[in-house]
């Protein structure tokens, strides 16, 4: 990496500096969204396992089962929304 002369650095406007940092910030934000999607994936798998355990029990707790099914459906919806957001904000080039 070659350093820019000090005169050039202080002459750069805030807009130019923001422009130079834009790709890095975009990668950072995309990474945050992907991390959130991974957390949602973990929640979906965990919820599915718990639902299967409840259904396999001798007595079924229907209120708990319904609550977990609601959580699962919400997580699936959020995952789709994150996918759409990522597609819109960070289109494949």
PDB file of C-alpha atoms in Angstrom:
ATOM      1  CA  UNK A   1       0.000   0.000   0.000  1.00  0.00           C
ATOM      2  CA  UNK A   2       1.355   3.378  -0.949  1.00  0.00           C
ATOM      3  CA  UNK A   3       0.397   6.329   1.208  1.00  0.00           C
ATOM      4  CA  UNK A   4      -1.065   9.407  -0.417  1.00  0.00           C
ATOM      5  CA  UNK A   5       0.770  12.658   0.118  1.00  0.00           C
ATOM      6  CA  UNK A   6      -0.532  14.596   3.087  1.00  0.00           C
ATOM      7  CA  UNK A   7      -1.527  17.543   0.895  1.00  0.00           C
ATOM      8  CA  UNK A   8      -3.820  15.235  -1.132  1.00  0.00           C
ATOM      9  CA  UNK A   9      -5.357  13.688   1.958  1.00  0.00           C
ATOM     10  CA  UNK A  10      -6.282  16.972   3.585  1.00  0.00           C
ATOM     11  CA  UNK A  11      -7.527  18.277   0.232  1.00  0.00           C
ATOM     12  CA  UNK A  12      -9.936  15.371  -0.109  1.00  0.00           C
ATOM     13  CA  UNK A  13     -13.480  16.356   0.672  1.00  0.00           C
ATOM     14  CA  UNK A  14     -15.658  14.431   3.082  1.00  0.00           C
ATOM     15  CA  UNK A  15     -17.646  13.152   0.082  1.00  0.00           C
ATOM     16  CA  UNK A  16     -14.477  11.720  -1.495  1.00  0.00           C
ATOM     17  CA  UNK A  17     -13.533  10.005   1.752  1.00  0.00           C
ATOM     18  CA  UNK A  18     -17.062   8.581   2.102  1.00  0.00           C
ATOM     19  CA  UNK A  19     -16.886   7.420  -1.515  1.00  0.00           C
ATOM     20  CA  UNK A  20     -13.605   5.621  -0.844  1.00  0.00           C
ATOM     21  CA  UNK A  21     -15.077   3.883   2.215  1.00  0.00           C
ATOM     22  CA  UNK A  22     -18.385   2.938   0.555  1.00  0.00           C
ATOM     23  CA  UNK A  23     -17.353  -0.561  -0.646  1.00  0.00           C
ATOM     24  CA  UNK A  24     -16.021  -1.449   2.793  1.00  0.00           C
ATOM     25  CA  UNK A  25     -19.161  -0.238   4.531  1.00  0.00           C
ATOM     26  CA  UNK A  26     -21.332  -2.110   2.040  1.00  0.00           C
ATOM     27  CA  UNK A  27     -19.456  -5.359   2.755  1.00  0.00           C
ATOM     28  CA  UNK A  28     -19.818  -4.755   6.481  1.00  0.00           C
ATOM     29  CA  UNK A  29     -23.575  -4.184   6.262  1.00  0.00           C
ATOM     30  CA  UNK A  30     -24.023  -7.203   3.990  1.00  0.00           C
ATOM     31  CA  UNK A  31     -22.068  -9.313   6.487  1.00  0.00           C
ATOM     32  CA  UNK A  32     -24.330  -8.147   9.310  1.00  0.00           C
ATOM     33  CA  UNK A  33     -27.422  -9.119   7.320  1.00  0.00           C
ATOM     34  CA  UNK A  34     -25.921 -12.524   6.484  1.00  0.00           C
ATOM     35  CA  UNK A  35     -25.149 -13.072  10.168  1.00  0.00           C
ATOM     36  CA  UNK A  36     -28.774 -12.291  11.022  1.00  0.00           C
ATOM     37  CA  UNK A  37     -29.908 -14.778   8.374  1.00  0.00           C
ATOM     38  CA  UNK A  38     -27.649 -17.432   9.924  1.00  0.00           C
ATOM     39  CA  UNK A  39     -29.203 -16.744  13.335  1.00  0.00           C
ATOM     40  CA  UNK A  40     -32.656 -17.148  11.801  1.00  0.00           C
ATOM     41  CA  UNK A  41     -31.597 -20.433  10.171  1.00  0.00           C
ATOM     42  CA  UNK A  42     -30.443 -21.697  13.566  1.00  0.00           C
ATOM     43  CA  UNK A  43     -33.754 -20.622  15.116  1.00  0.00           C
ATOM     44  CA  UNK A  44     -35.719 -22.419  12.386  1.00  0.00           C
ATOM     45  CA  UNK A  45     -33.832 -25.683  12.863  1.00  0.00           C
ATOM     46  CA  UNK A  46     -34.068 -25.452  16.643  1.00  0.00           C
ATOM     47  CA  UNK A  47     -37.806 -24.726  16.527  1.00  0.00           C
ATOM     48  CA  UNK A  48     -38.421 -27.600  14.115  1.00  0.00           C
ATOM     49  CA  UNK A  49     -36.617 -30.000  16.451  1.00  0.00           C
ATOM     50  CA  UNK A  50     -38.638 -28.829  19.440  1.00  0.00           C
ATOM     51  CA  UNK A  51     -41.885 -29.165  17.478  1.00  0.00           C
ATOM     52  CA  UNK A  52     -40.977 -32.754  16.602  1.00  0.00           C
ATOM     53  CA  UNK A  53     -40.184 -33.496  20.256  1.00  0.00           C
ATOM     54  CA  UNK A  54     -43.555 -32.112  21.372  1.00  0.00           C
ATOM     55  CA  UNK A  55     -45.385 -34.185  18.755  1.00  0.00           C
ATOM     56  CA  UNK A  56     -43.534 -37.334  19.837  1.00  0.00           C
ATOM     57  CA  UNK A  57     -44.440 -36.898  23.517  1.00  0.00           C
ATOM     58  CA  UNK A  58     -47.122 -38.997  25.228  1.00  0.00           C
ATOM     59  CA  UNK A  59     -49.213 -35.922  25.849  1.00  0.00           C
ATOM     60  CA  UNK A  60     -49.084 -33.005  23.457  1.00  0.00           C
ATOM     61  CA  UNK A  61     -49.012 -29.468  24.812  1.00  0.00           C
ATOM     62  CA  UNK A  62     -51.109 -27.878  22.079  1.00  0.00           C
ATOM     63  CA  UNK A  63     -50.680 -24.302  23.280  1.00  0.00           C
ATOM     64  CA  UNK A  64     -46.896 -24.683  23.267  1.00  0.00           C
ATOM     65  CA  UNK A  65     -47.027 -26.429  19.902  1.00  0.00           C
ATOM     66  CA  UNK A  66     -49.052 -23.594  18.385  1.00  0.00           C
ATOM     67  CA  UNK A  67     -46.718 -20.974  19.854  1.00  0.00           C
ATOM     68  CA  UNK A  68     -43.700 -22.737  18.387  1.00  0.00           C
ATOM     69  CA  UNK A  69     -45.392 -23.115  15.017  1.00  0.00           C
ATOM     70  CA  UNK A  70     -46.085 -19.368  15.046  1.00  0.00           C
ATOM     71  CA  UNK A  71     -42.436 -18.667  15.882  1.00  0.00           C
ATOM     72  CA  UNK A  72     -41.346 -20.997  13.092  1.00  0.00           C
ATOM     73  CA  UNK A  73     -43.606 -19.321  10.542  1.00  0.00           C
ATOM     74  CA  UNK A  74     -42.388 -15.882  11.609  1.00  0.00           C
ATOM     75  CA  UNK A  75     -38.750 -16.981  11.304  1.00  0.00           C
ATOM     76  CA  UNK A  76     -39.412 -18.376   7.813  1.00  0.00           C
ATOM     77  CA  UNK A  77     -41.039 -15.075   6.805  1.00  0.00           C
ATOM     78  CA  UNK A  78     -38.138 -13.056   8.190  1.00  0.00           C
ATOM     79  CA  UNK A  79     -35.659 -15.251   6.337  1.00  0.00           C
ATOM     80  CA  UNK A  80     -37.483 -14.549   3.059  1.00  0.00           C
ATOM     81  CA  UNK A  81     -37.540 -10.835   3.856  1.00  0.00           C
ATOM     82  CA  UNK A  82     -33.802 -10.788   4.602  1.00  0.00           C
ATOM     83  CA  UNK A  83     -33.211 -12.600   1.318  1.00  0.00           C
ATOM     84  CA  UNK A  84     -35.228 -10.004  -0.567  1.00  0.00           C
ATOM     85  CA  UNK A  85     -33.491  -7.142   1.227  1.00  0.00           C
ATOM     86  CA  UNK A  86     -30.072  -8.595   0.468  1.00  0.00           C
ATOM     87  CA  UNK A  87     -31.046  -9.113  -3.174  1.00  0.00           C
ATOM     88  CA  UNK A  88     -32.310  -5.552  -3.496  1.00  0.00           C
ATOM     89  CA  UNK A  89     -29.491  -3.800  -1.622  1.00  0.00           C
ATOM     90  CA  UNK A  90     -26.625  -5.962  -2.866  1.00  0.00           C
ATOM     91  CA  UNK A  91     -27.485  -7.240  -6.359  1.00  0.00           C
ATOM     92  CA  UNK A  92     -25.117  -9.722  -7.951  1.00  0.00           C
ATOM     93  CA  UNK A  93     -22.915  -7.938 -10.449  1.00  0.00           C
TER      94      UNK A  93
END
